CSV table of C-alpha atoms and ligand atoms in Angstrom, one decimal:
chain,number,residue,atom,x,y,z
A,1436,LYS,CA,-219.7,-53.5,-103.4
A,1437,LYS,CA,-217.3,-51.5,-105.7
A,1438,ARG,CA,-214.7,-54.3,-105.4
A,1439,GLU,CA,-217.1,-56.7,-106.4
A,1440,LEU,CA,-218.1,-54.6,-109.4
A,1441,ASN,CA,-214.5,-54.0,-110.2
A,1442,ARG,CA,-214.0,-57.8,-110.7
A,1443,LEU,CA,-216.4,-57.7,-113.5
A,1444,ARG,CA,-214.0,-55.4,-115.5
A,1445,THR,CA,-212.6,-58.3,-117.6
A,1446,SER,CA,-215.6,-60.4,-117.6
A,1447,ARG,CA,-217.7,-60.5,-120.8
A,1448,ALA,CA,-221.2,-59.0,-120.8
A,1449,ILE,CA,-223.1,-62.2,-121.7
A,1450,THR,CA,-226.6,-63.4,-120.5
A,1451,ARG,CA,-227.1,-66.7,-118.6
A,1452,ASP,CA,-228.6,-68.2,-121.7
A,1453,ARG,CA,-225.4,-67.1,-123.6
A,1454,HIS,CA,-226.4,-64.0,-125.5
A,1455,ARG,CA,-223.5,-61.5,-126.0
A,1456,VAL,CA,-224.3,-57.9,-125.3
A,1457,ALA,CA,-222.1,-55.0,-126.1
A,1458,LEU,CA,-221.4,-52.4,-123.5
A,1459,LEU,CA,-219.9,-49.3,-124.8
A,1460,ALA,CA,-218.9,-46.0,-123.2
A,1461,ASN,CA,-220.1,-42.3,-124.0
A,1462,ILE,CA,-217.3,-39.7,-124.2
A,1463,GLU,CA,-217.1,-36.1,-124.7
A,1464,LEU,CA,-213.4,-35.4,-124.9
A,1465,PRO,CA,-210.4,-37.6,-125.9
A,1466,ALA,CA,-209.5,-37.5,-122.1
A,1467,ASP,CA,-212.5,-39.4,-121.2
A,1468,VAL,CA,-211.1,-42.6,-123.0
A,1469,ARG,CA,-209.3,-43.5,-119.8
A,1470,ALA,CA,-212.5,-43.8,-117.6
A,1471,ALA,CA,-214.1,-45.8,-120.6
A,1472,ALA,CA,-210.9,-48.2,-120.7
A,1473,GLN,CA,-210.9,-48.6,-117.0
A,1474,ALA,CA,-214.6,-49.7,-116.9
A,1475,GLY,CA,-213.8,-52.4,-119.5
A,1476,ALA,CA,-216.0,-50.9,-122.3
A,1477,ASP,CA,-216.3,-52.8,-125.4
A,1478,GLY,CA,-215.4,-49.5,-127.4
A,1479,ILE,CA,-217.0,-46.0,-127.7
A,1480,GLY,CA,-220.8,-46.2,-128.6
A,1481,LEU,CA,-220.9,-42.4,-128.7
A,1482,TYR,CA,-218.2,-39.7,-129.1
A,1483,ARG,CA,-220.0,-36.3,-128.6
A,1484,THR,CA,-217.6,-34.4,-130.9
A,1485,GLU,CA,-219.4,-31.0,-130.3
A,1486,PHE,CA,-217.5,-30.6,-127.1
A,1487,LEU,CA,-214.2,-30.0,-129.2
A,1488,PHE,CA,-216.1,-27.0,-130.6
A,1489,MET,CA,-217.3,-25.4,-127.4
A,1490,ASN,CA,-215.8,-22.8,-125.4
A,1491,ARG,CA,-213.5,-21.2,-128.0
A,1492,PRO,CA,-214.1,-18.5,-130.7
A,1493,GLU,CA,-213.1,-20.6,-133.7
A,1494,PRO,CA,-214.0,-24.0,-134.5
A,1495,PRO,CA,-211.1,-26.6,-134.6
A,1496,ASN,CA,-209.8,-27.3,-138.3
A,1497,GLU,CA,-209.7,-30.6,-140.1
A,1498,GLU,CA,-206.4,-31.3,-138.7
A,1499,GLU,CA,-207.1,-30.7,-135.1
A,1500,GLN,CA,-210.2,-32.8,-135.4
A,1501,PHE,CA,-208.2,-35.5,-137.1
A,1502,ARG,CA,-205.7,-35.6,-134.1
A,1503,ALA,CA,-208.5,-35.8,-131.6
A,1504,TYR,CA,-210.2,-38.5,-133.3
A,1505,THR,CA,-207.0,-40.7,-133.8
A,1506,LYS,CA,-206.0,-40.1,-130.2
A,1507,VAL,CA,-209.2,-41.6,-129.0
A,1508,ILE,CA,-208.9,-44.5,-131.8
A,1509,LYS,CA,-205.3,-45.5,-130.6
A,1510,SER,CA,-206.2,-45.4,-127.0
A,1511,LEU,CA,-208.5,-48.3,-127.7
A,1512,PRO,CA,-206.9,-50.5,-130.1
A,1513,GLY,CA,-209.1,-52.9,-131.9
A,1514,LYS,CA,-212.3,-51.6,-130.3
A,1515,PRO,CA,-215.2,-49.7,-132.2
A,1516,VAL,CA,-215.1,-45.9,-131.9
A,1517,THR,CA,-218.5,-44.3,-132.9
A,1518,ILE,CA,-217.8,-40.6,-133.8
A,1519,ARG,CA,-221.0,-38.6,-133.9
A,1520,THR,CA,-221.0,-35.6,-136.3
A,1521,LEU,CA,-221.5,-32.3,-134.8
A,1522,ASP,CA,-224.5,-31.9,-132.6
A,1523,LEU,CA,-224.2,-28.2,-132.0
A,1524,GLY,CA,-227.4,-25.9,-131.1
A,1525,ALA,CA,-230.1,-26.6,-128.7
A,1526,ASP,CA,-228.5,-27.4,-125.3
A,1527,LYS,CA,-224.9,-27.3,-126.8
A,1528,GLN,CA,-224.3,-23.7,-127.9
A,1529,VAL,CA,-221.0,-22.4,-129.1
A,1530,ASP,CA,-219.5,-19.0,-128.0
A,1531,GLY,CA,-219.5,-16.3,-130.6
A,1532,GLY,CA,-222.1,-17.7,-132.8
A,1533,ARG,CA,-219.5,-18.6,-135.4
A,1534,ALA,CA,-221.3,-21.7,-136.3
A,1535,GLY,CA,-224.3,-20.0,-137.1
A,1536,THR,CA,-226.2,-20.7,-134.0
A,1537,ALA,CA,-228.1,-17.4,-133.5
A,1538,ILE,CA,-230.2,-17.6,-130.4
A,1539,THR,CA,-233.9,-18.7,-131.3
A,1540,VAL,CA,-236.9,-19.0,-129.3
A,1541,ASN,CA,-237.1,-22.7,-129.7
A,1542,PRO,CA,-233.5,-24.0,-130.2
A,1543,ALA,CA,-234.3,-27.7,-129.6
A,1544,LEU,CA,-236.7,-27.4,-132.6
A,1545,GLY,CA,-234.3,-25.3,-134.6
A,1546,LEU,CA,-231.0,-25.3,-136.6
A,1547,ARG,CA,-229.2,-27.8,-134.6
A,1548,ALA,CA,-227.1,-31.1,-135.3
A,1549,VAL,CA,-227.4,-32.5,-139.0
A,1550,ARG,CA,-229.5,-29.6,-139.8
A,1551,LEU,CA,-227.0,-27.0,-138.9
A,1552,CYS,CA,-224.2,-29.3,-140.7
A,1553,LEU,CA,-226.3,-29.3,-143.9
A,1554,HIS,CA,-227.1,-25.6,-143.7
A,1555,ASP,CA,-223.4,-24.7,-143.3
A,1556,THR,CA,-221.3,-27.3,-144.9
A,1557,SER,CA,-218.1,-25.2,-144.4
A,1558,LEU,CA,-218.6,-26.5,-140.8
A,1559,PHE,CA,-219.4,-30.1,-141.9
A,1560,ARG,CA,-217.1,-30.9,-144.6
A,1561,PRO,CA,-213.8,-30.6,-142.6
A,1562,GLN,CA,-215.4,-33.2,-139.9
A,1563,LEU,CA,-216.2,-35.5,-142.7
A,1564,ARG,CA,-212.8,-35.5,-143.9
A,1565,ALA,CA,-211.3,-35.8,-140.5
A,1566,ILE,CA,-213.5,-38.8,-139.5
A,1567,LEU,CA,-212.8,-40.7,-142.9
A,1568,ARG,CA,-209.1,-40.0,-142.4
A,1569,ALA,CA,-209.3,-41.3,-139.0
A,1570,SER,CA,-211.2,-44.4,-140.2
A,1571,ALA,CA,-207.8,-45.6,-141.7
A,1572,PHE,CA,-206.5,-46.2,-138.2
A,1573,GLY,CA,-209.1,-48.4,-136.5
A,1574,LYS,CA,-212.7,-49.5,-136.2
A,1575,VAL,CA,-214.3,-46.2,-136.8
A,1576,ARG,CA,-218.0,-45.9,-137.1
A,1577,MET,CA,-219.9,-42.6,-138.0
A,1578,MET,CA,-223.1,-41.6,-136.7
A,1579,ILE,CA,-225.4,-38.8,-137.6
A,1580,PRO,CA,-227.6,-36.9,-135.0
A,1581,MET,CA,-231.2,-35.6,-135.2
A,1582,LEU,CA,-232.3,-37.2,-138.3
A,1583,SER,CA,-235.9,-36.4,-139.1
A,1584,GLY,CA,-236.5,-36.9,-142.7
A,1585,GLN,CA,-235.0,-39.1,-145.6
A,1586,GLU,CA,-233.8,-36.0,-147.4
A,1587,GLU,CA,-231.4,-35.1,-144.8
A,1588,LEU,CA,-229.8,-38.6,-145.0
A,1589,PHE,CA,-229.6,-38.6,-148.7
A,1590,GLN,CA,-227.7,-35.3,-148.5
A,1591,VAL,CA,-225.4,-36.6,-145.9
A,1592,LEU,CA,-224.8,-39.7,-147.9
A,1593,ASP,CA,-224.0,-37.5,-150.9
A,1594,LEU,CA,-221.5,-35.2,-148.9
A,1595,ILE,CA,-219.8,-38.4,-147.6
A,1596,GLU,CA,-219.5,-39.8,-151.3
A,1597,GLU,CA,-218.0,-36.5,-152.4
A,1598,THR,CA,-215.5,-36.4,-149.5
A,1599,LYS,CA,-214.5,-39.9,-150.2
A,1600,SER,CA,-214.0,-39.1,-153.9
A,1601,ASP,CA,-211.8,-36.1,-153.0
A,1602,LEU,CA,-209.7,-38.3,-150.5
A,1603,LYS,CA,-209.2,-40.7,-153.2
A,1604,ARG,CA,-208.0,-38.3,-155.7
A,1605,GLU,CA,-205.6,-36.8,-153.2
A,1606,ARG,CA,-204.5,-40.3,-152.3
A,1607,ILE,CA,-205.3,-40.1,-148.7
A,1608,LYS,CA,-206.2,-43.3,-146.9
A,1609,PHE,CA,-209.6,-44.1,-145.4
A,1610,ASN,CA,-211.8,-46.9,-145.0
A,1611,PRO,CA,-214.3,-47.1,-147.9
A,1612,LYS,CA,-216.6,-49.2,-145.9
A,1613,ILE,CA,-216.7,-47.1,-143.0
A,1614,PRO,CA,-220.2,-48.1,-141.3
A,1615,LEU,CA,-222.7,-45.2,-141.2
A,1616,GLY,CA,-225.3,-45.0,-138.3
A,1617,GLY,CA,-228.2,-42.7,-137.8
A,1618,MET,CA,-229.4,-41.6,-134.4
A,1619,ILE,CA,-233.0,-42.3,-133.8
A,1620,GLU,CA,-234.1,-39.4,-131.4
A,1621,VAL,CA,-236.8,-37.6,-133.3
A,1622,PRO,CA,-240.2,-39.4,-133.0
A,1623,ALA,CA,-240.5,-39.1,-136.9
A,1624,ALA,CA,-237.5,-41.2,-137.4
A,1625,ALA,CA,-238.7,-43.8,-134.9
A,1626,ILE,CA,-242.0,-44.2,-136.4
A,1627,SER,CA,-240.5,-44.5,-140.0
A,1628,ALA,CA,-237.4,-46.3,-138.9
A,1629,ASP,CA,-237.8,-48.8,-141.5
A,1630,LEU,CA,-237.4,-45.9,-144.2
A,1631,PHE,CA,-234.0,-45.1,-142.8
A,1632,ALA,CA,-232.9,-48.7,-142.0
A,1633,SER,CA,-232.2,-49.6,-145.7
A,1634,HIS,CA,-229.7,-46.7,-146.0
A,1635,LEU,CA,-227.8,-47.1,-142.8
A,1636,ASP,CA,-225.5,-49.8,-141.0
A,1637,PHE,CA,-226.7,-49.1,-137.8
A,1638,PHE,CA,-229.2,-47.3,-135.6
A,1639,SER,CA,-228.5,-45.6,-132.1
A,1640,ILE,CA,-231.4,-44.5,-130.1
A,1641,GLY,CA,-231.1,-41.2,-128.3
A,1642,THR,CA,-233.4,-41.4,-125.5
A,1643,ASN,CA,-232.6,-37.9,-124.1
A,1644,ASP,CA,-233.9,-36.3,-127.2
A,1645,LEU,CA,-236.5,-38.9,-128.1
A,1646,ILE,CA,-238.2,-38.5,-124.6
A,1647,GLN,CA,-238.1,-34.7,-124.9
A,1648,TYR,CA,-239.7,-34.6,-128.5
A,1649,THR,CA,-242.1,-37.5,-127.7
A,1650,LEU,CA,-243.4,-36.0,-124.5
A,1651,ALA,CA,-243.0,-32.3,-125.5
A,1652,ILE,CA,-240.9,-31.5,-122.5
A,1653,ASP,CA,-237.7,-29.2,-122.7
A,1654,ARG,CA,-235.0,-31.3,-121.3
A,1655,VAL,CA,-233.3,-28.3,-119.8
A,1656,ASP,CA,-236.4,-26.8,-118.3
A,1657,ASP,CA,-236.6,-28.0,-114.4
A,1658,ALA,CA,-240.3,-27.0,-114.3
A,1659,VAL,CA,-241.4,-29.9,-116.4
A,1660,ASN,CA,-238.7,-32.5,-115.1
A,1661,TYR,CA,-241.6,-34.2,-113.4
A,1662,LEU,CA,-242.8,-35.4,-116.7
A,1663,TYR,CA,-239.8,-37.0,-117.9
A,1664,ASP,CA,-240.5,-40.7,-118.1
A,1665,PRO,CA,-238.4,-43.2,-120.0
A,1666,LEU,CA,-241.3,-45.8,-119.1
A,1667,HIS,CA,-244.0,-43.7,-120.9
A,1668,PRO,CA,-245.9,-46.0,-123.3
A,1669,SER,CA,-245.3,-43.9,-126.3
A,1670,VAL,CA,-241.4,-43.8,-125.5
A,1671,LEU,CA,-241.5,-47.6,-125.0
A,1672,ARG,CA,-243.5,-48.1,-128.5
A,1673,LEU,CA,-241.1,-46.0,-130.3
A,1674,ILE,CA,-238.1,-47.9,-128.9
A,1675,SER,CA,-239.7,-51.2,-129.7
A,1676,ILE,CA,-240.6,-49.9,-133.3
A,1677,THR,CA,-236.9,-48.9,-133.7
A,1678,ILE,CA,-235.5,-52.2,-132.5
A,1679,GLN,CA,-238.0,-54.3,-134.8
A,1680,ALA,CA,-237.2,-52.1,-137.8
A,1681,GLY,CA,-233.5,-52.7,-137.2
A,1682,LYS,CA,-234.1,-56.5,-136.8
A,1683,GLN,CA,-236.2,-56.5,-140.1
A,1684,ALA,CA,-233.4,-54.8,-142.0
A,1685,ARG,CA,-230.6,-56.9,-140.1
A,1686,ILE,CA,-228.8,-53.9,-138.9
A,1687,PRO,CA,-228.0,-53.6,-135.2
A,1688,VAL,CA,-229.6,-51.3,-132.8
A,1689,ALA,CA,-227.8,-49.5,-130.0
A,1690,MET,CA,-229.1,-47.1,-127.4
A,1691,CYS,CA,-226.8,-44.2,-126.2
A,1692,GLY,CA,-229.2,-42.0,-124.3
A,1693,GLU,CA,-229.2,-41.9,-120.4
A,1694,MET,CA,-231.8,-44.7,-120.4
A,1695,ALA,CA,-229.1,-47.2,-121.8
A,1696,GLY,CA,-227.0,-46.6,-118.5
A,1697,ASP,CA,-229.8,-46.8,-116.0
A,1698,PRO,CA,-229.7,-50.1,-114.2
A,1699,ARG,CA,-233.4,-49.9,-113.6
A,1700,TYR,CA,-234.2,-50.3,-117.3
A,1701,THR,CA,-231.6,-52.8,-118.4
A,1702,GLN,CA,-233.6,-55.9,-118.2
A,1703,LEU,CA,-236.6,-54.3,-120.0
A,1704,LEU,CA,-234.3,-53.1,-122.9
A,1705,LEU,CA,-232.7,-56.6,-123.2
A,1706,GLY,CA,-236.2,-58.1,-123.2
A,1707,LEU,CA,-237.2,-55.6,-126.0
A,1708,GLY,CA,-234.2,-56.8,-128.0
A,1709,LEU,CA,-231.5,-54.2,-127.6
A,1710,SER,CA,-228.1,-55.8,-128.1
A,1711,GLU,CA,-225.9,-52.6,-127.7
A,1712,PHE,CA,-225.8,-50.3,-124.9
A,1713,SER,CA,-223.7,-47.0,-124.8
A,1714,MET,CA,-223.6,-45.1,-121.3
A,1715,HIS,CA,-221.5,-43.0,-119.1
A,1716,PRO,CA,-218.4,-45.2,-118.0
A,1717,ALA,CA,-219.4,-44.8,-114.3
A,1718,THR,CA,-222.4,-47.1,-114.7
A,1719,LEU,CA,-221.0,-49.5,-117.0
A,1720,LEU,CA,-220.0,-52.3,-114.5
A,1721,GLU,CA,-223.3,-52.1,-112.8
A,1722,VAL,CA,-225.2,-52.8,-116.0
A,1723,LYS,CA,-222.9,-55.5,-116.9
A,1724,LYS,CA,-223.7,-57.3,-113.7
A,1725,ILE,CA,-227.3,-57.1,-114.6
A,1726,VAL,CA,-226.7,-58.4,-118.0
A,1727,ARG,CA,-224.7,-61.3,-116.6
A,1728,GLY,CA,-227.6,-62.2,-114.2
A,1729,ALA,CA,-230.3,-62.0,-117.0
A,1730,HIS,CA,-231.9,-64.6,-118.9
A,1731,LEU,CA,-232.8,-63.3,-122.4
A,1732,GLY,CA,-235.6,-65.8,-122.9
A,1733,GLN,CA,-237.5,-64.9,-119.7
A,1734,LEU,CA,-236.9,-61.2,-120.3
A,1735,THR,CA,-238.3,-61.4,-123.9
A,1736,ARG,CA,-241.6,-62.5,-122.3
A,1737,PHE,CA,-241.4,-60.0,-119.5
A,1738,ALA,CA,-241.0,-57.2,-122.2
A,1739,ARG,CA,-243.8,-58.5,-124.0
A,1740,ASP,CA,-246.1,-58.4,-120.9
A,1741,ILE,CA,-245.1,-55.0,-120.2
A,1742,MET,CA,-246.0,-53.8,-123.7
A,1743,LYS,CA,-249.4,-55.1,-123.2
A,1744,LEU,CA,-250.1,-53.1,-119.8
A,1745,ARG,CA,-252.7,-50.6,-120.1
A,1746,ASP,CA,-251.8,-48.6,-117.0
A,1747,THR,CA,-248.6,-46.6,-116.7
A,1748,ARG,CA,-248.4,-46.8,-113.1
A,1749,GLU,CA,-248.4,-50.7,-113.4
A,1750,ILE,CA,-245.7,-50.3,-116.1
A,1751,HIS,CA,-243.4,-48.6,-113.3
A,1752,ALA,CA,-244.4,-51.0,-110.7
A,1753,ARG,CA,-243.5,-54.1,-112.7
A,1754,VAL,CA,-240.4,-52.7,-114.1
A,1755,GLU,CA,-239.2,-51.6,-110.6
A,1756,LYS,CA,-240.1,-55.0,-109.1
A,1757,GLN,CA,-238.2,-56.9,-111.9
A,1758,SER,CA,-235.3,-54.5,-111.4
A,1759,ARG,CA,-235.0,-55.7,-107.8
A,1760,HIS,CA,-234.5,-59.3,-108.9
B,2651,PEP,C1,-229.7,-38.4,-126.7
B,2651,PEP,O1,-230.4,-37.4,-127.2
B,2651,PEP,O2,-230.2,-39.3,-126.1
B,2651,PEP,C2,-228.2,-38.5,-127.0
B,2651,PEP,C3,-227.4,-39.6,-126.7
B,2651,PEP,O3,-227.6,-37.4,-127.4
B,2651,PEP,P1,-227.3,-36.1,-126.7
B,2651,PEP,O4,-227.7,-36.3,-125.3
B,2651,PEP,O5,-225.8,-35.6,-126.9
B,2651,PEP,O6,-228.3,-35.0,-127.3
B,2652,MG,MG1,-229.7,-36.1,-128.6
């Protein structure tokens, strides 16, 4: 089976009715790029930069970040690399609390990700500079985690504009048209995805957090694990709303949470209209195999039927049955 999958490395992820699907890899450190390339990924859909900041007393400066980002870009020539800005806090704490992440009672609802970056711009600005500088060397996309309100996005856009002006003045190269994406992982952002779409170049659905926040289950608390359900109708509706908002605004919608790399859900997600999947490199070929066997027209009808079901157990049964085809 492994040999059979390996042969798919160089084949394209295209459905039987010839719809191209992008399969990208999630990475945490520049060294993970090898696995992504070996799996034949179309690029990096999620580079979790916070791992550069963890397990050390001081955060990396602009130069160190720039070197890490360009290393990833240069090892995947011509392929898109989606660099997510810092998602520290909650499940990804730093040592020493230099980043201002004091232990709070509800870290997942606290000062994390874009909130922390906007709270402490001395942490955010060097990263924005490093990402923009790296954008001169390849197809870099920038992505903002944990957006919950428009005001955060506007503040980020202002900071990016300021950083671009600084670099211009200093005659440092960058891509002025670097695509900016927003992670849709807070229910508020999914429900109002249309309000964010007009200011962004793409969406990426973060199902790990979206499920945590929608179902009110702490993703690191084993005691409530059993409630974790990507097929919960509320989760599916939020995913669908986000994909539809992206289509309306003509911006691509990706998914980079665990759900995107779970072969049980590939057909449903295709049917809901998802066109870009980003996942751990280990599951990429299996997902590619499903994409190549899929007929998008049929799956669109399948997904429509699933969204009409009124019984969660039936949703599970039907999705499981379909995934055995
Ligand atoms: C997510 O929340 O689905 C996601 C991809 O981000 P992370 O797992 O890093 O929070
Ligand atoms: Mg997340």
